[in-house]
Each structure stands twice: as C-alpha cells, then as structure tokens.
PDB file of C-alpha atoms in Angstrom:
ATOM      1  CA  ASN A   1       0.007  -0.028  -0.013  1.00 67.00           C
ATOM      2  CA  ALA A   2       1.957   3.012  -1.301  1.00 80.00           C
ATOM      3  CA  GLY A   3      -0.660   5.718  -0.515  1.00 92.00           C
ATOM      4  CA  VAL A   4      -0.444   8.741  -2.792  1.00 95.00           C
ATOM      5  CA  THR A   5       2.504   8.747  -5.346  1.00 96.00           C
ATOM      6  CA  GLN A   6       3.567  11.763  -7.146  1.00 97.00           C
ATOM      7  CA  THR A   7       6.047  11.967 -10.046  1.00 97.00           C
ATOM      8  CA  PRO A   8       8.402  13.624 -10.793  1.00 97.00           C
ATOM      9  CA  LYS A   9       9.752  14.902  -7.413  1.00 96.00           C
ATOM     10  CA  PHE A  10      11.608  17.754  -9.160  1.00 97.00           C
ATOM     11  CA  GLN A  11      11.164  19.424 -12.616  1.00 97.00           C
ATOM     12  CA  VAL A  12      12.628  22.474 -14.316  1.00 97.00           C
ATOM     13  CA  LEU A  13      10.715  23.891 -17.238  1.00 97.00           C
ATOM     14  CA  LYS A  14      11.294  26.724 -19.629  1.00 97.00           C
ATOM     15  CA  THR A  15       8.567  29.315 -20.084  1.00 98.00           C
ATOM     16  CA  GLY A  16       5.947  28.105 -22.570  1.00 97.00           C
ATOM     17  CA  GLN A  17       6.687  24.397 -22.199  1.00 97.00           C
ATOM     18  CA  SER A  18       3.932  22.028 -21.221  1.00 96.00           C
ATOM     19  CA  MET A  19       4.167  19.057 -18.919  1.00 96.00           C
ATOM     20  CA  THR A  20       2.044  16.671 -16.842  1.00 98.00           C
ATOM     21  CA  LEU A  21       2.440  16.029 -13.116  1.00 98.00           C
ATOM     22  CA  GLN A  22       1.396  12.516 -12.318  1.00 98.00           C
ATOM     23  CA  CYS A  23      -0.594  11.424  -9.194  1.00 98.00           C
ATOM     24  CA  ALA A  24      -1.693   7.925  -8.405  1.00 97.00           C
ATOM     25  CA  GLN A  25      -3.331   6.453  -5.268  1.00 96.00           C
ATOM     26  CA  ASP A  26      -3.910   2.804  -4.353  1.00 94.00           C
ATOM     27  CA  MET A  27      -6.487   3.378  -1.532  1.00 91.00           C
ATOM     28  CA  ASN A  28      -9.522   3.343  -3.794  1.00 90.00           C
ATOM     29  CA  HIS A  29     -10.345   6.888  -2.631  1.00 90.00           C
ATOM     30  CA  GLU A  30     -13.047   8.610  -4.568  1.00 89.00           C
ATOM     31  CA  TYR A  31     -11.894  12.172  -4.021  1.00 90.00           C
ATOM     32  CA  MET A  32      -8.617  13.512  -5.428  1.00 93.00           C
ATOM     33  CA  SER A  33      -7.281  17.002  -5.508  1.00 94.00           C
ATOM     34  CA  TRP A  34      -4.287  19.123  -6.472  1.00 96.00           C
ATOM     35  CA  TYR A  35      -2.872  21.944  -4.449  1.00 95.00           C
ATOM     36  CA  ARG A  36       0.027  24.384  -4.848  1.00 96.00           C
ATOM     37  CA  GLN A  37       2.072  25.672  -1.960  1.00 94.00           C
ATOM     38  CA  ASP A  38       4.054  28.867  -2.242  1.00 91.00           C
ATOM     39  CA  PRO A  39       6.550  30.336   0.376  1.00 80.00           C
ATOM     40  CA  GLY A  40       4.823  31.670   3.504  1.00 71.00           C
ATOM     41  CA  MET A  41       1.384  30.575   2.185  1.00 74.00           C
ATOM     42  CA  GLY A  42      -0.889  27.730   2.846  1.00 80.00           C
ATOM     43  CA  LEU A  43      -2.028  25.203   0.354  1.00 90.00           C
ATOM     44  CA  ARG A  44      -4.285  26.488  -2.360  1.00 92.00           C
ATOM     45  CA  LEU A  45      -6.682  24.264  -4.219  1.00 91.00           C
ATOM     46  CA  ILE A  46      -6.184  24.043  -8.036  1.00 95.00           C
ATOM     47  CA  HIS A  47      -8.551  21.343  -9.164  1.00 95.00           C
ATOM     48  CA  TYR A  48     -10.435  18.494  -7.577  1.00 92.00           C
ATOM     49  CA  SER A  49     -12.396  15.408  -8.625  1.00 92.00           C
ATOM     50  CA  VAL A  50     -15.086  13.593  -6.730  1.00 87.00           C
ATOM     51  CA  GLY A  51     -14.927  10.485  -8.835  1.00 90.00           C
ATOM     52  CA  ALA A  52     -13.880   9.079 -12.204  1.00 93.00           C
ATOM     53  CA  GLY A  53     -15.107  11.285 -14.963  1.00 94.00           C
ATOM     54  CA  ILE A  54     -15.861  14.230 -12.697  1.00 93.00           C
ATOM     55  CA  THR A  55     -13.609  17.255 -12.198  1.00 94.00           C
ATOM     56  CA  ASP A  56     -14.093  20.771 -10.879  1.00 91.00           C
ATOM     57  CA  GLN A  57     -12.156  23.975 -10.385  1.00 92.00           C
ATOM     58  CA  GLY A  58     -10.634  24.982  -7.144  1.00 89.00           C
ATOM     59  CA  GLU A  59      -9.304  28.409  -6.001  1.00 88.00           C
ATOM     60  CA  VAL A  60      -6.519  28.888  -8.595  1.00 94.00           C
ATOM     61  CA  PRO A  61      -7.346  26.775 -11.743  1.00 96.00           C
ATOM     62  CA  ASN A  62      -6.024  29.062 -14.475  1.00 96.00           C
ATOM     63  CA  GLY A  63      -3.216  27.581 -16.474  1.00 96.00           C
ATOM     64  CA  TYR A  64      -3.916  24.035 -15.333  1.00 98.00           C
ATOM     65  CA  ASN A  65      -5.977  21.166 -16.747  1.00 97.00           C
ATOM     66  CA  VAL A  66      -6.972  17.887 -15.119  1.00 98.00           C
ATOM     67  CA  SER A  67      -8.828  14.669 -16.134  1.00 96.00           C
ATOM     68  CA  ARG A  68      -9.901  11.660 -14.174  1.00 97.00           C
ATOM     69  CA  SER A  69     -10.333   8.602 -16.391  1.00 97.00           C
ATOM     70  CA  THR A  70      -9.722   6.109 -13.548  1.00 96.00           C
ATOM     71  CA  THR A  71     -10.210   6.063  -9.803  1.00 95.00           C
ATOM     72  CA  GLU A  72      -6.412   5.720  -9.237  1.00 96.00           C
ATOM     73  CA  ASP A  73      -4.988   8.450 -11.440  1.00 97.00           C
ATOM     74  CA  PHE A  74      -5.443  12.257 -11.424  1.00 98.00           C
ATOM     75  CA  PRO A  75      -2.748  13.947 -13.662  1.00 98.00           C
ATOM     76  CA  LEU A  76      -2.283  17.764 -13.620  1.00 98.00           C
ATOM     77  CA  ARG A  77      -1.322  19.338 -16.907  1.00 98.00           C
ATOM     78  CA  LEU A  78       0.392  22.672 -17.298  1.00 97.00           C
ATOM     79  CA  LEU A  79      -0.584  23.967 -20.673  1.00 92.00           C
ATOM     80  CA  SER A  80       2.052  26.681 -21.150  1.00 97.00           C
ATOM     81  CA  ALA A  81       4.327  27.124 -18.187  1.00 97.00           C
ATOM     82  CA  ALA A  82       4.901  30.495 -16.697  1.00 97.00           C
ATOM     83  CA  PRO A  83       7.295  31.695 -13.895  1.00 97.00           C
ATOM     84  CA  SER A  84       4.277  32.319 -11.723  1.00 96.00           C
ATOM     85  CA  GLN A  85       3.680  28.583 -11.718  1.00 97.00           C
ATOM     86  CA  THR A  86       6.960  28.012  -9.830  1.00 97.00           C
ATOM     87  CA  SER A  87       5.703  26.212  -6.718  1.00 97.00           C
ATOM     88  CA  VAL A  88       5.450  22.957  -4.888  1.00 97.00           C
ATOM     89  CA  TYR A  89       2.523  20.837  -6.053  1.00 98.00           C
ATOM     90  CA  PHE A  90       0.782  18.361  -3.792  1.00 97.00           C
ATOM     91  CA  CYS A  91      -1.826  15.805  -4.699  1.00 96.00           C
ATOM     92  CA  ALA A  92      -4.160  14.408  -2.141  1.00 94.00           C
ATOM     93  CA  SER A  93      -6.891  11.874  -1.917  1.00 93.00           C
ATOM     94  CA  SER A  94      -9.682  10.993   0.546  1.00 88.00           C
ATOM     95  CA  TYR A  95     -12.994   9.265   0.837  1.00 79.00           C
ATOM     96  CA  PRO A  96     -16.412  10.794   1.672  1.00 72.00           C
ATOM     97  CA  ALA A  97     -17.806  10.046   5.081  1.00 64.00           C
ATOM     98  CA  PHE A  98     -20.336  11.648   7.442  1.00 59.00           C
ATOM     99  CA  GLY A  99     -21.382  13.957   4.543  1.00 55.00           C
ATOM    100  CA  GLY A 100     -17.856  15.300   4.112  1.00 60.00           C
ATOM    101  CA  LEU A 101     -14.249  14.204   3.629  1.00 65.00           C
ATOM    102  CA  TYR A 102     -12.151  11.704   5.672  1.00 71.00           C
ATOM    103  CA  GLY A 103      -8.754  10.231   5.473  1.00 70.00           C
ATOM    104  CA  TYR A 104      -7.218  13.144   3.560  1.00 80.00           C
ATOM    105  CA  THR A 105      -3.756  11.908   2.457  1.00 89.00           C
ATOM    106  CA  PHE A 106      -1.094  13.905   0.725  1.00 93.00           C
ATOM    107  CA  GLY A 107       1.634  12.812  -1.647  1.00 95.00           C
ATOM    108  CA  SER A 108       5.242  13.944  -1.116  1.00 94.00           C
ATOM    109  CA  GLY A 109       5.001  16.757  -3.624  1.00 96.00           C
ATOM    110  CA  THR A 110       6.597  17.894  -6.961  1.00 97.00           C
ATOM    111  CA  ARG A 111       8.900  20.854  -6.857  1.00 96.00           C
ATOM    112  CA  LEU A 112       8.456  22.798 -10.101  1.00 97.00           C
ATOM    113  CA  THR A 113      10.660  25.625 -11.257  1.00 97.00           C
ATOM    114  CA  VAL A 114       9.758  27.551 -14.412  1.00 97.00           C
ATOM    115  CA  VAL A 115      12.603  29.675 -15.879  1.00 97.00           C
TER     116      VAL A 115
ATOM    117  CA  GLY B   1      -1.225  31.753  16.949  1.00 41.00           C
ATOM    118  CA  GLU B   2      -2.491  31.397  13.327  1.00 41.00           C
ATOM    119  CA  SER B   3      -5.378  32.685  11.306  1.00 41.00           C
ATOM    120  CA  VAL B   4      -6.354  31.991   7.821  1.00 44.00           C
ATOM    121  CA  GLY B   5      -5.041  34.808   5.645  1.00 39.00           C
ATOM    122  CA  LEU B   6      -2.324  36.025   8.070  1.00 42.00           C
ATOM    123  CA  HIS B   7       1.521  35.960   8.053  1.00 54.00           C
ATOM    124  CA  LEU B   8       3.265  32.668   9.047  1.00 70.00           C
ATOM    125  CA  PRO B   9       3.723  32.859  12.825  1.00 88.00           C
ATOM    126  CA  THR B  10       6.355  31.022  14.795  1.00 91.00           C
ATOM    127  CA  LEU B  11       6.453  29.234  18.088  1.00 95.00           C
ATOM    128  CA  SER B  12       9.638  28.264  19.889  1.00 95.00           C
ATOM    129  CA  VAL B  13       9.633  25.904  22.819  1.00 96.00           C
ATOM    130  CA  GLN B  14      12.030  23.963  25.032  1.00 97.00           C
ATOM    131  CA  GLU B  15      12.092  20.204  24.700  1.00 97.00           C
ATOM    132  CA  GLY B  16       9.753  18.587  27.206  1.00 97.00           C
ATOM    133  CA  ASP B  17       7.446  21.699  27.367  1.00 97.00           C
ATOM    134  CA  ASN B  18       3.875  21.584  26.183  1.00 97.00           C
ATOM    135  CA  SER B  19       3.105  23.410  22.861  1.00 97.00           C
ATOM    136  CA  ILE B  20      -0.111  25.141  21.960  1.00 96.00           C
ATOM    137  CA  ILE B  21      -0.772  26.136  18.353  1.00 96.00           C
ATOM    138  CA  ASN B  22      -3.825  28.243  17.601  1.00 95.00           C
ATOM    139  CA  CYS B  23      -6.056  28.698  14.565  1.00 94.00           C
ATOM    140  CA  ALA B  24      -8.905  30.994  13.847  1.00 92.00           C
ATOM    141  CA  TYR B  25     -11.106  29.473  11.161  1.00 89.00           C
ATOM    142  CA  SER B  26     -13.298  31.575   8.845  1.00 82.00           C
ATOM    143  CA  ASN B  27     -16.618  29.799   8.229  1.00 84.00           C
ATOM    144  CA  SER B  28     -19.088  29.204  10.945  1.00 86.00           C
ATOM    145  CA  ALA B  29     -20.663  26.456   8.845  1.00 83.00           C
ATOM    146  CA  SER B  30     -17.499  24.390   8.715  1.00 85.00           C
ATOM    147  CA  ASP B  31     -17.983  21.148  10.507  1.00 83.00           C
ATOM    148  CA  TYR B  32     -14.780  19.129  10.065  1.00 86.00           C
ATOM    149  CA  PHE B  33     -11.272  20.268  11.020  1.00 90.00           C
ATOM    150  CA  ILE B  34      -7.896  18.696  10.541  1.00 91.00           C
ATOM    151  CA  TRP B  35      -4.448  19.433  11.845  1.00 94.00           C
ATOM    152  CA  TYR B  36      -1.463  18.595   9.628  1.00 94.00           C
ATOM    153  CA  LYS B  37       2.284  18.587  10.279  1.00 95.00           C
ATOM    154  CA  GLN B  38       4.640  19.374   7.474  1.00 94.00           C
ATOM    155  CA  GLU B  39       8.327  18.730   7.752  1.00 94.00           C
ATOM    156  CA  SER B  40      10.737  20.413   5.399  1.00 89.00           C
ATOM    157  CA  GLY B  41      10.647  18.962   1.934  1.00 87.00           C
ATOM    158  CA  LYS B  42       7.733  16.618   2.722  1.00 90.00           C
ATOM    159  CA  GLY B  43       4.079  16.598   2.174  1.00 91.00           C
ATOM    160  CA  PRO B  44       1.511  17.419   4.846  1.00 93.00           C
ATOM    161  CA  GLN B  45       0.974  14.580   7.335  1.00 92.00           C
ATOM    162  CA  PHE B  46      -2.373  14.033   9.101  1.00 90.00           C
ATOM    163  CA  ILE B  47      -2.180  14.463  12.826  1.00 93.00           C
ATOM    164  CA  ILE B  48      -5.673  14.641  14.286  1.00 93.00           C
ATOM    165  CA  ASP B  49      -9.075  15.619  13.225  1.00 90.00           C
ATOM    166  CA  ILE B  50     -12.320  16.763  14.930  1.00 91.00           C
ATOM    167  CA  ARG B  51     -15.904  17.115  13.959  1.00 88.00           C
ATOM    168  CA  SER B  52     -18.054  20.054  14.956  1.00 87.00           C
ATOM    169  CA  ASN B  53     -20.204  17.980  17.327  1.00 88.00           C
ATOM    170  CA  MET B  54     -17.171  17.569  19.615  1.00 91.00           C
ATOM    171  CA  ASP B  55     -15.177  20.162  21.518  1.00 94.00           C
ATOM    172  CA  LYS B  56     -12.180  18.056  22.361  1.00 96.00           C
ATOM    173  CA  ARG B  57     -10.394  15.082  20.947  1.00 95.00           C
ATOM    174  CA  GLN B  58      -7.153  13.391  22.138  1.00 95.00           C
ATOM    175  CA  GLY B  59      -4.572  11.423  20.313  1.00 93.00           C
ATOM    176  CA  GLN B  60      -1.072  10.167  21.208  1.00 92.00           C
ATOM    177  CA  ARG B  61       0.491  13.291  22.861  1.00 96.00           C
ATOM    178  CA  VAL B  62      -1.780  15.578  20.920  1.00 97.00           C
ATOM    179  CA  THR B  63      -5.114  17.160  21.802  1.00 97.00           C
ATOM    180  CA  VAL B  64      -7.328  19.324  19.642  1.00 97.00           C
ATOM    181  CA  LEU B  65      -9.790  21.808  21.175  1.00 97.00           C
ATOM    182  CA  LEU B  66     -12.660  23.282  19.168  1.00 96.00           C
ATOM    183  CA  ASN B  67     -14.488  26.411  20.291  1.00 95.00           C
ATOM    184  CA  LYS B  68     -17.335  27.030  17.788  1.00 92.00           C
ATOM    185  CA  THR B  69     -18.531  30.068  19.583  1.00 93.00           C
ATOM    186  CA  VAL B  70     -15.372  32.049  18.691  1.00 93.00           C
ATOM    187  CA  LYS B  71     -14.386  29.873  15.689  1.00 93.00           C
ATOM    188  CA  HIS B  72     -11.124  28.911  17.265  1.00 94.00           C
ATOM    189  CA  LEU B  73      -9.130  25.666  16.998  1.00 94.00           C
ATOM    190  CA  SER B  74      -6.078  24.736  18.941  1.00 96.00           C
ATOM    191  CA  LEU B  75      -3.508  21.859  18.924  1.00 97.00           C
ATOM    192  CA  GLN B  76      -1.806  20.899  22.102  1.00 98.00           C
ATOM    193  CA  ILE B  77       1.397  18.786  21.916  1.00 98.00           C
ATOM    194  CA  ALA B  78       2.475  17.313  25.198  1.00 97.00           C
ATOM    195  CA  ALA B  79       6.157  16.875  26.089  1.00 97.00           C
ATOM    196  CA  THR B  80       7.284  18.402  22.840  1.00 97.00           C
ATOM    197  CA  GLN B  81      10.253  16.661  21.238  1.00 97.00           C
ATOM    198  CA  PRO B  82      12.823  17.883  18.662  1.00 96.00           C
ATOM    199  CA  GLY B  83      11.127  15.624  16.103  1.00 96.00           C
ATOM    200  CA  ASP B  84       7.931  17.821  16.474  1.00 97.00           C
ATOM    201  CA  SER B  85       9.748  20.705  14.832  1.00 97.00           C
ATOM    202  CA  ALA B  86       7.731  21.427  11.649  1.00 96.00           C
ATOM    203  CA  VAL B  87       5.039  23.689  10.226  1.00 94.00           C
ATOM    204  CA  TYR B  88       1.562  22.905  11.506  1.00 95.00           C
ATOM    205  CA  PHE B  89      -1.561  23.704   9.399  1.00 92.00           C
ATOM    206  CA  CYS B  90      -5.176  23.663  10.334  1.00 93.00           C
ATOM    207  CA  ALA B  91      -7.774  23.013   7.644  1.00 90.00           C
ATOM    208  CA  GLU B  92     -11.510  23.336   7.672  1.00 88.00           C
ATOM    209  CA  ASN B  93     -14.173  21.535   5.571  1.00 83.00           C
ATOM    210  CA  LEU B  94     -17.763  22.347   4.904  1.00 70.00           C
ATOM    211  CA  GLY B  95     -18.871  18.808   4.828  1.00 58.00           C
ATOM    212  CA  SER B  96     -22.131  18.512   6.484  1.00 52.00           C
ATOM    213  CA  GLY B  97     -25.286  18.230   4.440  1.00 46.00           C
ATOM    214  CA  GLY B  98     -23.718  19.157   1.151  1.00 43.00           C
ATOM    215  CA  SER B  99     -21.305  18.302  -1.501  1.00 45.00           C
ATOM    216  CA  ASN B 100     -18.422  20.612  -0.540  1.00 59.00           C
ATOM    217  CA  TYR B 101     -15.338  18.578  -0.951  1.00 66.00           C
ATOM    218  CA  LYS B 102     -12.862  21.345  -0.382  1.00 74.00           C
ATOM    219  CA  LEU B 103     -10.360  21.805   2.509  1.00 82.00           C
ATOM    220  CA  THR B 104      -9.447  25.410   3.271  1.00 85.00           C
ATOM    221  CA  PHE B 105      -6.001  25.647   4.856  1.00 87.00           C
ATOM    222  CA  GLY B 106      -4.530  28.255   7.148  1.00 85.00           C
ATOM    223  CA  LYS B 107      -1.026  29.430   6.376  1.00 82.00           C
ATOM    224  CA  GLY B 108       0.695  27.453   9.125  1.00 90.00           C
ATOM    225  CA  THR B 109       2.669  27.885  12.232  1.00 93.00           C
ATOM    226  CA  LEU B 110       6.308  27.105  12.374  1.00 93.00           C
ATOM    227  CA  LEU B 111       7.160  25.208  15.638  1.00 96.00           C
ATOM    228  CA  THR B 112      10.790  25.036  16.671  1.00 96.00           C
ATOM    229  CA  VAL B 113      11.788  22.811  19.529  1.00 96.00           C
ATOM    230  CA  ASN B 114      15.001  23.678  21.263  1.00 94.00           C
ATOM    231  CA  PRO B 115      16.962  20.803  22.816  1.00 89.00           C
TER     232      PRO B 115
END
C-alpha cells in the first residue's frame, strides 16, 4: 500500500513548455485534488475530482487542466508554463464520510521551477 | 497563533514543554477540522481531526480543542520533542449536508523545539 504517489519529485521547465504532473493512489479513494504551496502561504486548491469522469475547479485553476479517467490516477497538466507557476505541487486523496471528507492523505510533492 | 489569511507565525519551545498552536477559522458552517504537520521537503501529514459535534479530541501526545462560539481551534502537543519541529496547518471543511469537498488551509505555524 503506497498511498499517494507523485512523479516527478523535481522538474525544471522553460517558459511556454507544457508538462504533466502525475498522481496515483492505491487506496480506492473517490476524491482527489491538487494543491500548490508557495513560500509563506498555505495550500491553495487548483482542481479536484469527486470520482472518475468528474472534475471541478478550485481556487486557482487558471493555467492548469485535469482529467480523471480512472479512480487511481489524477494527472495535472500545465498547458504553457509561466514563472508564476513555480511552486510545490501536492496531490491528495480522501473518501467521503459523514457527509464530508475523511482520511485526507497527501503525496510527497513535486517541486516545479519555471525559468 | 494562526489565522487563515495572516503571516506565518512562529512558536519556539524547549524540549519537554507543552506546545499550543492556535487557529482561527473563517466559516461558521465548517464542521470538520484537521491538523497537519509538514516537515521540510515533505508533504503534509495528518495528525488529528475533529468534527463540530465535539469540543475536544485526544490522540497520542496531541489534543485538539474546538470552540465554535469564537471559531477557534487549537492543537496541544504534550512533552514536545525535537522531532515535532515542523510547520503545522489547520484545515476546515464544509462537509455537513452538502457536497463541498474542499479543504481550506490556514497558512501554518512554524514550531521550533530547542533541545
């Protein structure tokens, strides 16, 4: 049971390049989400998914796309990287219980630098 | 202490002392709260959670107190150890009775334990 696995751990991109950050979980969690974390700030929600085939925008969705074709995977795509997207990205998964979320588990993060 | 939207505060304690980290949450309708610990270079790690129908919950060396009247949450760590040094985040969720699957995070408190 690996939990939430993110790849790559580090990435450097040039402005304008595109790439996909991978996230996979093996806990059969319905809910998955992507956050970014910038220095001195908390985590901000980018996109989330409440199940396969269902995605929605979070607080800071511009410049990012997601899809959820399987329960296990939730990739995050940067369409055209910008220096403002330099950040640490975290994927998380959880399952619904008691009308809300439970068991919220984070991956170890992807540190992205856009030059 | 900590409040969503404020500068990252710091707390420095001596090894063996008790630590209290505070959090003021924003939404009176939030009914599920989580404390996370984040060590340098790692993803947030679940510590303890509490639902709004409780005012206290205890774990191993940690206690979370919830005061809904003033929208305040605190994390108490007993006999603080050097390994407890990290950034601590509180998060709130509007789970009850709806489909809100978002966690809203505070900006964190940096706890430093001096040996």
